CSV table of C-alpha atoms in Angstrom, one decimal:
chain,number,residue,atom,x,y,z
P,229,MET,CA,-26.0,-23.9,73.3
P,230,ASN,CA,-29.1,-25.5,74.5
P,231,LEU,CA,-33.0,-24.5,74.6
P,232,PRO,CA,-35.0,-25.9,77.6
P,233,ALA,CA,-35.6,-29.7,77.4
P,234,ALA,CA,-39.2,-30.5,77.3
P,235,GLU,CA,-40.9,-34.2,77.6
P,236,VAL,CA,-42.5,-33.7,74.3
P,237,VAL,CA,-41.2,-32.0,71.0
P,238,VAL,CA,-44.0,-31.1,69.0
P,239,VAL,CA,-42.5,-30.3,65.1
P,240,GLY,CA,-44.5,-28.0,62.9
P,241,GLY,CA,-46.8,-25.2,63.8
P,242,GLY,CA,-49.1,-25.8,61.0
P,243,VAL,CA,-53.1,-26.5,62.8
P,244,VAL,CA,-52.2,-29.9,63.4
P,245,GLY,CA,-48.8,-29.2,65.4
P,246,THR,CA,-50.1,-26.4,67.3
P,247,SER,CA,-53.3,-28.3,68.2
P,248,ILE,CA,-51.2,-31.1,69.7
P,249,THR,CA,-49.5,-28.5,71.4
P,250,TYR,CA,-52.6,-27.4,73.2
P,251,GLN,CA,-53.8,-30.6,73.8
P,252,LEU,CA,-50.3,-31.5,75.4
P,253,ALA,CA,-49.9,-28.6,76.9
P,254,LYS,CA,-53.6,-28.8,78.9
P,255,ARG,CA,-52.8,-32.2,79.9
P,256,GLY,CA,-49.6,-30.4,82.1
P,257,ILE,CA,-46.8,-32.4,79.5
P,258,LYS,CA,-43.9,-30.2,78.6
P,259,ALA,CA,-44.0,-29.3,75.1
P,260,ALA,CA,-42.2,-27.1,73.1
P,261,LEU,CA,-43.4,-26.5,69.0
P,262,VAL,CA,-41.0,-26.3,66.6
P,263,GLU,CA,-41.6,-24.4,63.5
P,264,ARG,CA,-38.9,-23.2,61.4
P,265,SER,CA,-40.5,-20.6,59.3
P,266,GLY,CA,-44.1,-18.5,61.0
P,267,LEU,CA,-46.8,-20.5,62.9
P,268,GLY,CA,-48.9,-21.1,60.4
P,269,SER,CA,-46.6,-20.8,57.6
P,270,GLY,CA,-47.3,-23.3,55.7
P,271,THR,CA,-50.5,-25.2,54.2
P,272,SER,CA,-52.9,-23.6,57.2
P,273,SER,CA,-52.1,-20.5,55.8
P,274,ALA,CA,-53.3,-21.4,52.1
P,275,CYS,CA,-56.1,-24.3,52.0
P,276,ALA,CA,-60.3,-23.8,52.5
P,277,MET,CA,-61.7,-23.3,55.6
P,278,GLY,CA,-63.7,-26.6,55.7
P,279,VAL,CA,-65.0,-28.4,58.2
P,280,GLN,CA,-67.3,-30.9,56.2
P,281,MET,CA,-68.7,-33.7,57.3
P,282,GLN,CA,-70.3,-35.1,54.0
P,283,THR,CA,-66.8,-34.9,51.9
P,284,LYS,CA,-65.6,-38.1,54.2
P,285,THR,CA,-65.2,-41.2,53.1
P,286,PRO,CA,-67.4,-42.7,54.9
P,287,GLY,CA,-66.3,-45.2,58.7
P,288,PRO,CA,-62.7,-43.9,60.2
P,289,LYS,CA,-62.5,-41.1,59.3
P,290,LEU,CA,-65.9,-39.9,59.1
P,291,ARG,CA,-66.3,-40.8,62.7
P,292,LEU,CA,-62.9,-39.1,63.3
P,293,ALA,CA,-64.8,-36.0,61.2
P,294,GLN,CA,-67.1,-36.4,63.5
P,295,GLU,CA,-65.5,-36.3,66.8
P,296,SER,CA,-63.4,-33.3,65.5
P,297,LEU,CA,-66.5,-31.4,65.1
P,298,SER,CA,-68.3,-32.7,68.7
P,299,LEU,CA,-64.6,-30.8,69.7
P,300,TYR,CA,-65.4,-27.7,67.2
P,301,ARG,CA,-68.9,-26.8,69.1
P,302,THR,CA,-66.8,-25.7,72.5
P,303,LEU,CA,-63.6,-24.9,70.9
P,304,GLU,CA,-64.5,-21.0,70.9
P,305,ASP,CA,-65.2,-21.5,74.2
P,306,GLU,CA,-62.7,-23.8,75.5
P,307,LEU,CA,-59.8,-21.4,73.8
P,308,GLY,CA,-61.2,-18.3,74.8
P,309,ARG,CA,-60.9,-16.9,71.4
P,310,ASP,CA,-63.1,-16.1,68.0
P,311,LEU,CA,-62.7,-18.5,65.5
P,312,GLU,CA,-64.6,-17.9,63.0
P,313,PHE,CA,-66.8,-21.4,63.7
P,314,SER,CA,-70.2,-21.0,61.3
P,315,ASN,CA,-72.7,-24.1,61.7
P,316,ASP,CA,-74.6,-23.5,58.3
P,317,GLY,CA,-74.6,-26.7,56.3
P,318,GLY,CA,-73.1,-28.1,53.2
P,319,MET,CA,-74.7,-28.5,50.1
P,320,ILE,CA,-72.8,-30.4,47.1
P,321,VAL,CA,-74.9,-29.8,43.4
P,322,ALA,CA,-75.8,-31.8,41.0
P,323,GLU,CA,-75.8,-30.4,37.1
P,324,THR,CA,-76.9,-33.6,35.4
P,325,THR,CA,-79.3,-36.6,36.1
P,326,ASP,CA,-76.1,-38.8,36.4
P,327,GLU,CA,-74.2,-36.6,38.8
P,328,ALA,CA,-77.5,-36.3,41.0
P,329,ASP,CA,-78.0,-40.8,40.6
P,330,TYR,CA,-74.6,-40.5,42.0
P,331,LEU,CA,-75.4,-37.8,45.0
P,332,LYS,CA,-78.8,-39.5,46.3
P,333,ALA,CA,-76.7,-42.7,46.7
P,334,LYS,CA,-73.7,-41.0,48.4
P,335,VAL,CA,-77.1,-39.7,50.6
P,336,ALA,CA,-78.2,-42.6,51.8
P,337,THR,CA,-74.6,-44.1,52.2
P,338,LEU,CA,-73.7,-41.2,54.2
P,339,GLN,CA,-77.5,-41.8,56.1
P,340,ALA,CA,-77.0,-45.5,56.5
P,341,HIS,CA,-73.7,-44.9,58.3
P,342,GLY,CA,-75.3,-41.9,60.7
P,343,LEU,CA,-75.2,-38.8,59.5
P,344,GLU,CA,-77.5,-36.5,59.3
P,345,ILE,CA,-77.9,-36.0,54.8
P,346,TYR,CA,-80.9,-35.1,53.1
P,347,TYR,CA,-80.8,-35.1,48.9
P,348,LEU,CA,-82.5,-32.2,47.9
P,349,ASP,CA,-83.7,-31.4,44.0
P,350,ARG,CA,-83.8,-28.6,42.3
P,351,ASN,CA,-86.8,-26.4,43.7
P,352,GLU,CA,-85.8,-26.9,47.5
P,353,ALA,CA,-82.3,-27.2,46.6
P,354,ARG,CA,-83.2,-23.4,45.5
P,355,ALA,CA,-85.5,-22.5,47.9
P,356,THR,CA,-82.3,-23.3,50.4
P,357,GLN,CA,-79.8,-21.2,48.8
P,358,PRO,CA,-81.9,-19.5,46.1
P,359,ALA,CA,-78.0,-17.6,44.1
P,360,LEU,CA,-78.3,-21.2,42.2
P,361,SER,CA,-78.9,-22.2,38.9
P,362,GLU,CA,-82.0,-22.4,37.8
P,363,GLN,CA,-79.8,-24.7,35.4
P,364,ILE,CA,-79.2,-27.1,38.5
P,365,VAL,CA,-80.8,-31.1,38.6
P,366,GLY,CA,-80.3,-30.9,42.8
P,367,SER,CA,-77.6,-30.9,46.1
P,368,THR,CA,-77.7,-32.7,49.1
P,369,TYR,CA,-77.8,-31.1,51.9
P,370,CYS,CA,-75.8,-31.8,55.3
P,371,PRO,CA,-76.8,-29.5,57.8
P,372,ASP,CA,-73.2,-30.3,60.2
P,373,ASP,CA,-71.5,-28.9,57.3
P,374,SER,CA,-69.1,-25.7,59.3
P,375,VAL,CA,-66.2,-23.5,58.7
P,376,THR,CA,-63.6,-21.9,60.8
P,377,SER,CA,-60.3,-20.0,60.5
P,378,PRO,CA,-57.8,-21.4,59.5
P,379,LEU,CA,-55.7,-18.4,60.6
P,380,CYS,CA,-57.6,-17.6,64.2
P,381,LEU,CA,-57.5,-21.8,65.2
P,382,THR,CA,-52.8,-21.7,64.4
P,383,VAL,CA,-53.1,-19.0,66.7
P,384,ALA,CA,-55.8,-19.6,68.8
P,385,PHE,CA,-54.4,-23.1,69.8
P,386,ALA,CA,-51.0,-22.0,69.7
P,387,GLU,CA,-50.9,-18.8,72.1
P,388,GLU,CA,-53.7,-21.0,74.4
P,389,ALA,CA,-50.8,-23.9,74.6
P,390,ALA,CA,-48.6,-20.8,75.3
P,391,ARG,CA,-50.3,-19.7,78.2
P,392,LEU,CA,-50.8,-23.7,80.0
P,393,GLY,CA,-46.5,-23.7,79.5
P,394,ALA,CA,-45.3,-24.4,76.5
P,395,ARG,CA,-42.8,-23.2,74.6
P,396,ILE,CA,-43.5,-22.4,71.0
P,397,HIS,CA,-39.9,-21.8,68.9
P,398,ALA,CA,-40.9,-20.5,65.2
P,399,TYR,CA,-38.6,-19.4,63.2
P,400,THR,CA,-36.4,-22.4,64.1
P,401,PRO,CA,-35.0,-25.0,61.4
P,402,VAL,CA,-35.3,-28.6,63.4
P,403,THR,CA,-31.8,-29.8,61.8
P,404,GLY,CA,-31.3,-33.3,63.1
P,405,LEU,CA,-33.0,-35.4,65.2
P,406,ALA,CA,-29.8,-37.2,68.0
P,407,LEU,CA,-30.7,-41.0,68.6
P,408,ARG,CA,-29.7,-43.1,71.9
P,409,ASN,CA,-30.5,-47.1,72.4
P,410,GLY,CA,-33.0,-46.5,69.4
P,411,ARG,CA,-34.7,-43.5,70.6
P,412,ILE,CA,-35.1,-40.2,69.7
P,413,ARG,CA,-33.3,-38.0,72.9
P,414,GLN,CA,-32.5,-34.9,71.6
P,415,VAL,CA,-34.2,-32.4,68.6
P,416,HIS,CA,-31.1,-29.9,66.9
P,417,THR,CA,-32.4,-27.0,66.5
P,418,SER,CA,-30.7,-24.0,64.5
P,419,ALA,CA,-31.2,-22.2,68.1
P,420,GLY,CA,-30.0,-25.3,70.1
P,421,GLU,CA,-30.3,-28.2,71.2
P,422,ILE,CA,-33.8,-29.7,72.9
P,423,GLU,CA,-33.4,-32.8,74.7
P,424,THR,CA,-36.8,-34.3,74.7
P,425,ASP,CA,-38.9,-37.9,75.4
P,426,ALA,CA,-40.4,-37.8,71.7
P,427,VAL,CA,-41.0,-36.2,69.3
P,428,VAL,CA,-44.3,-36.0,67.0
P,429,ASN,CA,-43.5,-34.9,63.1
P,430,ALA,CA,-46.9,-32.3,62.8
P,431,CYS,CA,-44.4,-31.1,59.3
P,432,GLY,CA,-47.5,-32.4,56.9
P,433,VAL,CA,-46.3,-31.6,53.4
P,434,TRP,CA,-42.8,-31.5,54.9
P,435,ALA,CA,-43.3,-34.3,57.5
P,436,PRO,CA,-41.4,-36.7,55.2
P,437,GLU,CA,-38.2,-34.6,55.2
P,438,LEU,CA,-38.2,-34.5,59.1
P,439,ALA,CA,-38.9,-38.2,58.8
P,440,GLN,CA,-35.8,-38.9,56.5
P,441,MET,CA,-33.7,-37.7,59.5
P,442,ILE,CA,-33.2,-40.7,60.8
P,443,GLY,CA,-34.0,-42.7,58.2
P,444,LEU,CA,-37.4,-43.0,58.0
P,445,ASP,CA,-40.1,-43.0,54.9
P,446,LEU,CA,-43.2,-41.9,54.9
P,447,PRO,CA,-45.8,-41.6,52.2
P,448,ILE,CA,-47.0,-38.6,51.1
P,449,VAL,CA,-46.8,-35.8,48.7
P,450,PRO,CA,-47.6,-32.7,48.1
P,451,ARG,CA,-51.1,-31.5,46.1
P,452,ARG,CA,-51.8,-28.7,45.4
P,453,GLY,CA,-54.6,-26.1,46.2
P,454,GLN,CA,-55.3,-23.4,44.3
P,455,ILE,CA,-57.7,-20.9,45.1
P,456,PHE,CA,-59.2,-17.1,44.2
P,457,VAL,CA,-61.0,-14.8,46.8
P,458,THR,CA,-63.8,-12.0,45.7
P,459,GLU,CA,-63.8,-8.7,47.6
P,460,PRO,CA,-66.3,-8.5,50.0
P,461,ALA,CA,-70.4,-8.6,49.0
P,462,PRO,CA,-73.3,-8.4,50.6
P,463,PRO,CA,-74.7,-11.7,51.5
P,464,VAL,CA,-74.4,-14.8,48.4
P,465,PHE,CA,-75.4,-17.6,49.8
P,466,LYS,CA,-74.9,-19.3,53.2
P,467,GLY,CA,-72.5,-22.4,54.1
P,468,MET,CA,-70.4,-24.9,52.0
P,469,VAL,CA,-72.0,-24.8,48.0
P,470,LEU,CA,-70.1,-27.8,46.2
P,471,ALA,CA,-70.1,-28.6,42.8
P,472,ALA,CA,-70.7,-33.0,42.4
P,473,GLN,CA,-68.4,-32.0,38.9
P,474,TYR,CA,-65.5,-33.1,40.9
P,475,LEU,CA,-66.8,-36.0,42.9
P,476,VAL,CA,-68.7,-37.4,40.0
P,477,SER,CA,-65.5,-37.8,38.1
P,478,LYS,CA,-63.1,-39.4,40.0
P,479,SER,CA,-65.4,-42.7,40.7
P,480,MET,CA,-67.4,-42.4,36.7
P,481,PRO,CA,-64.6,-43.5,34.0
P,482,SER,CA,-66.0,-40.7,31.4
P,483,GLU,CA,-67.1,-41.6,29.0
P,484,ASN,CA,-65.2,-39.9,25.8
P,485,GLY,CA,-62.0,-40.1,27.8
P,486,THR,CA,-62.1,-36.0,27.4
P,487,LEU,CA,-61.9,-35.4,31.1
P,488,SER,CA,-58.9,-33.0,31.7
P,489,ASP,CA,-57.2,-35.2,34.3
P,490,SER,CA,-54.0,-33.4,33.7
P,491,LEU,CA,-55.7,-30.5,36.2
P,492,PRO,CA,-58.3,-32.6,38.7
P,493,ALA,CA,-60.4,-29.0,40.4
P,494,GLY,CA,-63.5,-29.7,41.7
P,495,VAL,CA,-65.2,-25.8,43.2
P,496,VAL,CA,-66.3,-25.5,46.7
P,497,SER,CA,-67.4,-23.2,48.0
P,498,TYR,CA,-67.5,-20.6,50.9
P,499,GLN,CA,-68.4,-16.8,51.2
P,500,THR,CA,-66.8,-15.3,54.7
P,501,ARG,CA,-68.5,-13.5,57.3
P,502,ARG,CA,-67.1,-9.9,55.8
P,503,GLY,CA,-68.3,-11.6,52.5
P,504,ASN,CA,-65.8,-12.4,50.8
P,505,VAL,CA,-66.8,-15.8,48.5
P,506,LEU,CA,-63.7,-17.9,48.1
P,507,VAL,CA,-63.4,-21.1,46.5
P,508,GLY,CA,-61.1,-23.6,46.0
P,509,SER,CA,-59.4,-26.3,44.7
P,510,THR,CA,-57.6,-27.6,42.3
P,511,ARG,CA,-56.1,-30.7,43.0
P,512,GLU,CA,-53.1,-30.5,41.7
P,513,PHE,CA,-49.7,-33.5,41.5
P,514,VAL,CA,-47.2,-31.2,41.0
P,515,GLY,CA,-44.4,-31.1,43.5
P,516,PHE,CA,-43.6,-28.2,45.8
P,517,SER,CA,-44.6,-25.4,42.9
P,518,GLN,CA,-46.8,-23.7,45.0
P,519,HIS,CA,-47.7,-21.4,41.4
P,520,VAL,CA,-51.7,-20.3,40.0
P,521,ASN,CA,-52.0,-20.8,36.8
P,522,GLN,CA,-54.4,-19.0,34.2
P,523,GLU,CA,-56.2,-22.9,33.6
P,524,GLY,CA,-56.7,-23.7,36.8
P,525,LEU,CA,-58.3,-20.5,38.2
P,526,ARG,CA,-60.1,-20.7,35.3
P,527,LYS,CA,-61.7,-23.9,35.2
P,528,LEU,CA,-62.3,-23.0,39.2
P,529,MET,CA,-64.3,-19.5,37.9
P,530,HIS,CA,-66.3,-20.8,35.3
P,531,GLY,CA,-67.5,-24.2,37.6
P,532,MET,CA,-68.7,-21.7,40.0
P,533,VAL,CA,-69.9,-19.6,38.2
P,534,LYS,CA,-72.3,-22.5,36.4
P,535,ILE,CA,-73.4,-23.6,39.4
P,536,MET,CA,-74.3,-19.5,40.9
P,537,PRO,CA,-74.2,-17.1,37.8
P,538,MET,CA,-74.4,-13.9,40.2
P,539,VAL,CA,-70.9,-14.5,41.0
P,540,ARG,CA,-69.2,-13.7,37.7
P,541,HIS,CA,-70.0,-9.4,39.0
P,542,LEU,CA,-67.9,-9.9,41.4
P,543,HIS,CA,-64.4,-9.1,41.2
P,544,VAL,CA,-60.8,-11.4,42.4
P,545,ILE,CA,-59.1,-9.8,44.4
P,546,ARG,CA,-56.3,-11.9,45.5
P,547,THR,CA,-55.1,-16.1,43.8
P,548,PHE,CA,-52.8,-18.6,45.6
P,549,ALA,CA,-52.2,-21.9,46.0
P,550,GLY,CA,-51.7,-24.2,49.1
P,551,LEU,CA,-50.0,-27.9,48.9
P,552,ARG,CA,-51.9,-30.5,51.6
P,553,PRO,CA,-49.9,-33.5,52.0
P,554,ALA,CA,-51.9,-36.6,50.1
P,555,ALA,CA,-51.2,-40.3,51.7
P,556,PRO,CA,-52.0,-42.1,48.9
P,557,ASP,CA,-55.3,-43.5,50.9
P,558,GLY,CA,-56.2,-40.1,51.4
P,559,LEU,CA,-56.7,-40.6,54.8
P,560,PRO,CA,-54.2,-39.2,57.8
P,561,ILE,CA,-51.3,-41.0,59.1
P,562,LEU,CA,-51.7,-40.9,63.0
P,563,GLU,CA,-49.4,-43.7,65.2
P,564,ARG,CA,-46.3,-43.8,67.1
P,565,SER,CA,-44.0,-45.1,65.2
P,566,ALA,CA,-43.2,-49.2,65.0
P,567,GLU,CA,-39.2,-48.6,64.2
P,568,ILE,CA,-38.1,-45.5,66.9
P,569,PRO,CA,-40.7,-46.0,69.6
P,570,ASN,CA,-40.7,-42.7,70.7
P,571,PHE,CA,-41.6,-40.8,67.8
P,572,TYR,CA,-44.7,-39.8,66.0
P,573,VAL,CA,-46.1,-39.6,63.6
P,574,ALA,CA,-49.3,-36.5,62.9
P,575,ALA,CA,-49.4,-35.4,59.1
P,576,GLY,CA,-50.9,-36.4,55.5
P,577,HIS,CA,-54.2,-35.3,56.6
P,578,GLU,CA,-54.4,-33.8,52.3
P,579,GLY,CA,-57.4,-31.3,52.6
P,580,ASP,CA,-59.4,-32.1,55.7
P,581,GLY,CA,-56.7,-31.1,57.9
P,582,ILE,CA,-58.2,-28.4,58.8
P,583,ALA,CA,-62.0,-30.5,60.1
P,584,LEU,CA,-59.5,-33.3,61.4
P,585,SER,CA,-57.3,-30.3,63.8
P,586,PRO,CA,-58.8,-30.4,66.8
P,587,ILE,CA,-59.1,-34.5,67.3
P,588,THR,CA,-55.8,-34.8,65.4
P,589,GLY,CA,-54.5,-32.8,68.6
P,590,MET,CA,-56.9,-34.6,71.5
P,591,ARG,CA,-55.8,-38.2,69.4
P,592,MET,CA,-52.0,-37.3,69.8
P,593,ALA,CA,-52.3,-36.1,72.8
P,594,GLN,CA,-53.9,-39.8,74.3
P,595,LEU,CA,-51.4,-41.8,72.6
P,596,ILE,CA,-48.2,-40.7,73.9
P,597,LEU,CA,-49.5,-40.2,77.4
P,598,GLY,CA,-51.1,-43.6,76.9
P,599,GLU,CA,-54.5,-42.4,78.0
P,600,ILE,CA,-56.0,-44.5,74.7
P,601,GLU,CA,-54.8,-47.8,73.8
P,602,GLU,CA,-52.9,-47.7,70.2
P,603,SER,CA,-55.1,-49.8,68.5
P,604,MET,CA,-57.7,-47.2,68.6
P,605,LEU,CA,-56.1,-45.8,66.3
P,606,ALA,CA,-54.8,-48.9,64.0
P,607,PRO,CA,-57.5,-47.3,60.6
P,608,PHE,CA,-54.7,-44.6,60.3
P,609,SER,CA,-51.4,-46.0,61.5
P,610,SER,CA,-48.6,-46.4,58.1
P,611,ASN,CA,-48.6,-50.9,58.1
P,612,ARG,CA,-51.4,-50.1,56.5
P,613,PHE,CA,-49.3,-49.5,53.1
P,614,ALA,CA,-46.5,-52.2,53.9
Y,216,MET,CA,-53.1,8.1,69.1
Y,217,PRO,CA,-52.9,4.2,69.0
Y,218,ASP,CA,-56.0,3.0,67.5
Y,219,LYS,CA,-55.5,4.8,64.1
Y,220,ILE,CA,-56.3,2.9,61.2
Y,221,ILE,CA,-53.2,1.3,59.5
Y,222,CYS,CA,-55.5,-1.0,57.3
Y,223,ARG,CA,-58.0,0.4,55.6
Y,224,CYS,CA,-60.0,-2.4,53.9
Y,225,GLU,CA,-60.0,-4.3,56.8
Y,226,GLU,CA,-59.8,-1.9,59.2
Y,227,ILE,CA,-57.1,-3.1,61.8
Y,228,THR,CA,-55.4,-0.8,64.3
Y,229,GLU,CA,-52.4,0.5,64.8
Y,230,ALA,CA,-52.2,-1.2,68.1
Y,231,GLU,CA,-53.4,-4.2,66.7
Y,232,VAL,CA,-50.9,-4.8,64.2
Y,233,LEU,CA,-48.6,-3.7,67.5
Y,234,ALA,CA,-50.1,-6.6,69.9
Y,235,ALA,CA,-49.7,-8.9,66.6
Y,236,ILE,CA,-45.0,-7.3,66.8
Y,237,ARG,CA,-45.4,-8.3,70.4
Y,238,ALA,CA,-47.1,-12.0,70.3
Y,239,GLY,CA,-44.2,-12.7,67.7
Y,240,ALA,CA,-45.1,-11.7,64.9
Y,241,ARG,CA,-41.5,-11.2,63.0
Y,242,THR,CA,-42.4,-10.5,59.1
Y,243,LEU,CA,-45.5,-9.2,57.0
Y,244,ASN,CA,-47.3,-12.6,56.5
Y,245,ASP,CA,-47.1,-12.8,59.7
Y,246,VAL,CA,-49.0,-10.0,60.5
Y,247,LYS,CA,-51.3,-10.3,57.8
Y,248,ARG,CA,-51.6,-14.3,59.2
Y,249,ARG,CA,-52.5,-12.8,62.5
Y,250,THR,CA,-54.5,-9.1,61.9
Y,251,ARG,CA,-56.1,-9.7,58.2
Y,252,THR,CA,-53.7,-6.4,57.3
Y,253,GLY,CA,-52.9,-6.7,54.0
Y,254,MET,CA,-56.5,-8.9,53.2
Y,255,GLY,CA,-58.2,-6.7,51.8
Y,256,LEU,CA,-59.3,-5.1,47.9
Y,257,CYS,CA,-56.1,-3.6,47.9
Y,258,GLN,CA,-54.3,-6.4,49.3
Y,259,GLY,CA,-51.9,-3.9,51.1
Y,260,LYS,CA,-50.8,-1.6,48.4
Y,261,THR,CA,-50.8,0.7,51.1
Y,262,CYS,CA,-50.2,-0.8,55.0
Y,263,GLN,CA,-47.8,-2.5,54.0
Y,264,ARG,CA,-44.7,0.2,53.4
Y,265,LEU,CA,-46.2,1.4,57.2
Y,266,ILE,CA,-46.8,-2.5,58.7
Y,267,ALA,CA,-42.5,-1.9,57.8
Y,268,ARG,CA,-42.2,0.9,59.8
Y,269,LEU,CA,-43.5,-0.3,63.0
Y,270,LEU,CA,-42.1,-3.8,62.6
Y,271,ALA,CA,-38.7,-2.4,61.7
Y,272,GLN,CA,-38.8,0.0,64.3
Y,273,ALA,CA,-40.0,-3.5,66.9
Y,274,LEU,CA,-37.8,-5.6,65.2
Y,275,GLY,CA,-34.4,-2.5,65.3
Y,276,CYS,CA,-33.6,-3.9,61.5
Y,277,SER,CA,-33.6,-1.6,58.4
Y,278,VAL,CA,-37.7,-1.8,57.0
Y,279,ALA,CA,-35.2,-2.3,53.7
Y,280,SER,CA,-35.0,-5.7,55.3
Y,281,ILE,CA,-38.1,-6.5,56.0
Y,282,ALA,CA,-39.1,-9.4,53.3
Y,283,PRO,CA,-42.3,-8.5,51.2
Y,284,PRO,CA,-45.2,-10.4,52.0
Y,285,SER,CA,-46.4,-13.7,49.3
Y,286,ALA,CA,-47.8,-12.5,45.9
Y,287,ARG,CA,-51.5,-13.5,45.9
Y,288,PRO,CA,-51.9,-11.7,42.4
Y,289,PRO,CA,-54.0,-10.3,40.5
Y,290,THR,CA,-52.6,-6.8,41.4
Y,291,ARG,CA,-56.3,-4.8,41.0
Y,292,PRO,CA,-59.6,-6.3,41.4
Y,293,LEU,CA,-59.9,-8.4,38.0
Y,294,PRO,CA,-63.3,-9.3,37.2
Y,295,LEU,CA,-64.5,-13.1,37.4
Y,296,LEU,CA,-65.7,-12.5,33.8
Y,297,ALA,CA,-62.5,-11.5,32.4
Y,298,PHE,CA,-61.0,-14.9,33.6
Y,299,GLU,CA,-64.1,-16.6,31.2
Y,300,GLU,CA,-62.7,-15.2,27.9
Y,301,GLY,CA,-61.4,-18.5,26.4
Y,302,THR,CA,-63.1,-21.4,28.6
Y,303,GLU,CA,-65.0,-24.2,27.9
Y,304,SER,CA,-69.0,-23.9,27.5
């Protein structure tokens, strides 16, 4: 039993895998996408929707995000679909003077790296975002921060890839990878074998499982993010609003050691065009559990109400948790395997998968086709962990 | 009447659900991700069974064999205020 041969098999039908498949198909490559469940059924449908610039570490990741944003600006036209992309800017809100100092320093650093970003005092921040609490001290404002719908994006990439000739095999788990002379020659799936010249591991949090099939280790672990969504409401706020609390707590030791590190959480919120307010996320290492809990949700709700009090009157209609693929240093792994030369990895984006998916697709396709030098992706090679 | 509303919260029509199934949706979660059925105020309590029936018809299986969508609490909309009890201040 065989499936049609493919020049490249992409494993993983999330936002990263579908983006790579689309970019390959666009270049005339015979690509196949293999996904063990439904398209976008994993992390890509259990995440927030941020395409944020100011949260990215200055350096290679920020540059990658900026390149991705420039692709986003024309992506709806390119794919011929509504991706609910919206460039409304983003704010990180300080509730204490310590946080304000931290944000001012952050703004200066990001400006030095060429990002357009400002620090606003309380009055300026509340003039920009009237729903913010009177208690806040100030906020950042980054005009480039944007959002998109990960659900629309994943389907759009997959359908456009299919239209361009890629084969999409959903509900088709990979059962093995057959090597010959140190290269992968066949992908074994529940629906048959696919002869191929190259394989891309875009399995996100499940990427180590695929790598293990050929004895390779990938340092990616699941990091749970709990999220809640409210009923649709009239417009309360515009763009993304984050609380500085978590960013600060990560970089400053807590004075009394009471910071509950057991359940780190930072408010990231957005009101969708339908009016639903989406608030994430906890950042917990709890294995593959996708449960929500009261402690995590309360923390998010409490944090949200503190910076935007009127939200407390809304009703919560849905809560969920997604697993972010976390690499040790928070950067994705984008590379050609050093051990198996026709095995590629594009995984470990943690909370940046939506923001980085367009550029990840493009760079991986370029890497596979030799359109770019491997050194261009050197900061994202797993040999950084060696 | 192909444009009858199946999910009234998100105003999704039968035609849109059928198009999602034709495009490859095989489960309630697939239909949900493609069309937003069940993502509104009632969280699918009304439309879920209608969509399960459409899926079963299209896939030629029984309604009982259509897996329920992922559970995403709360069962009924809860005011944020209700969660505030017991939080730190």
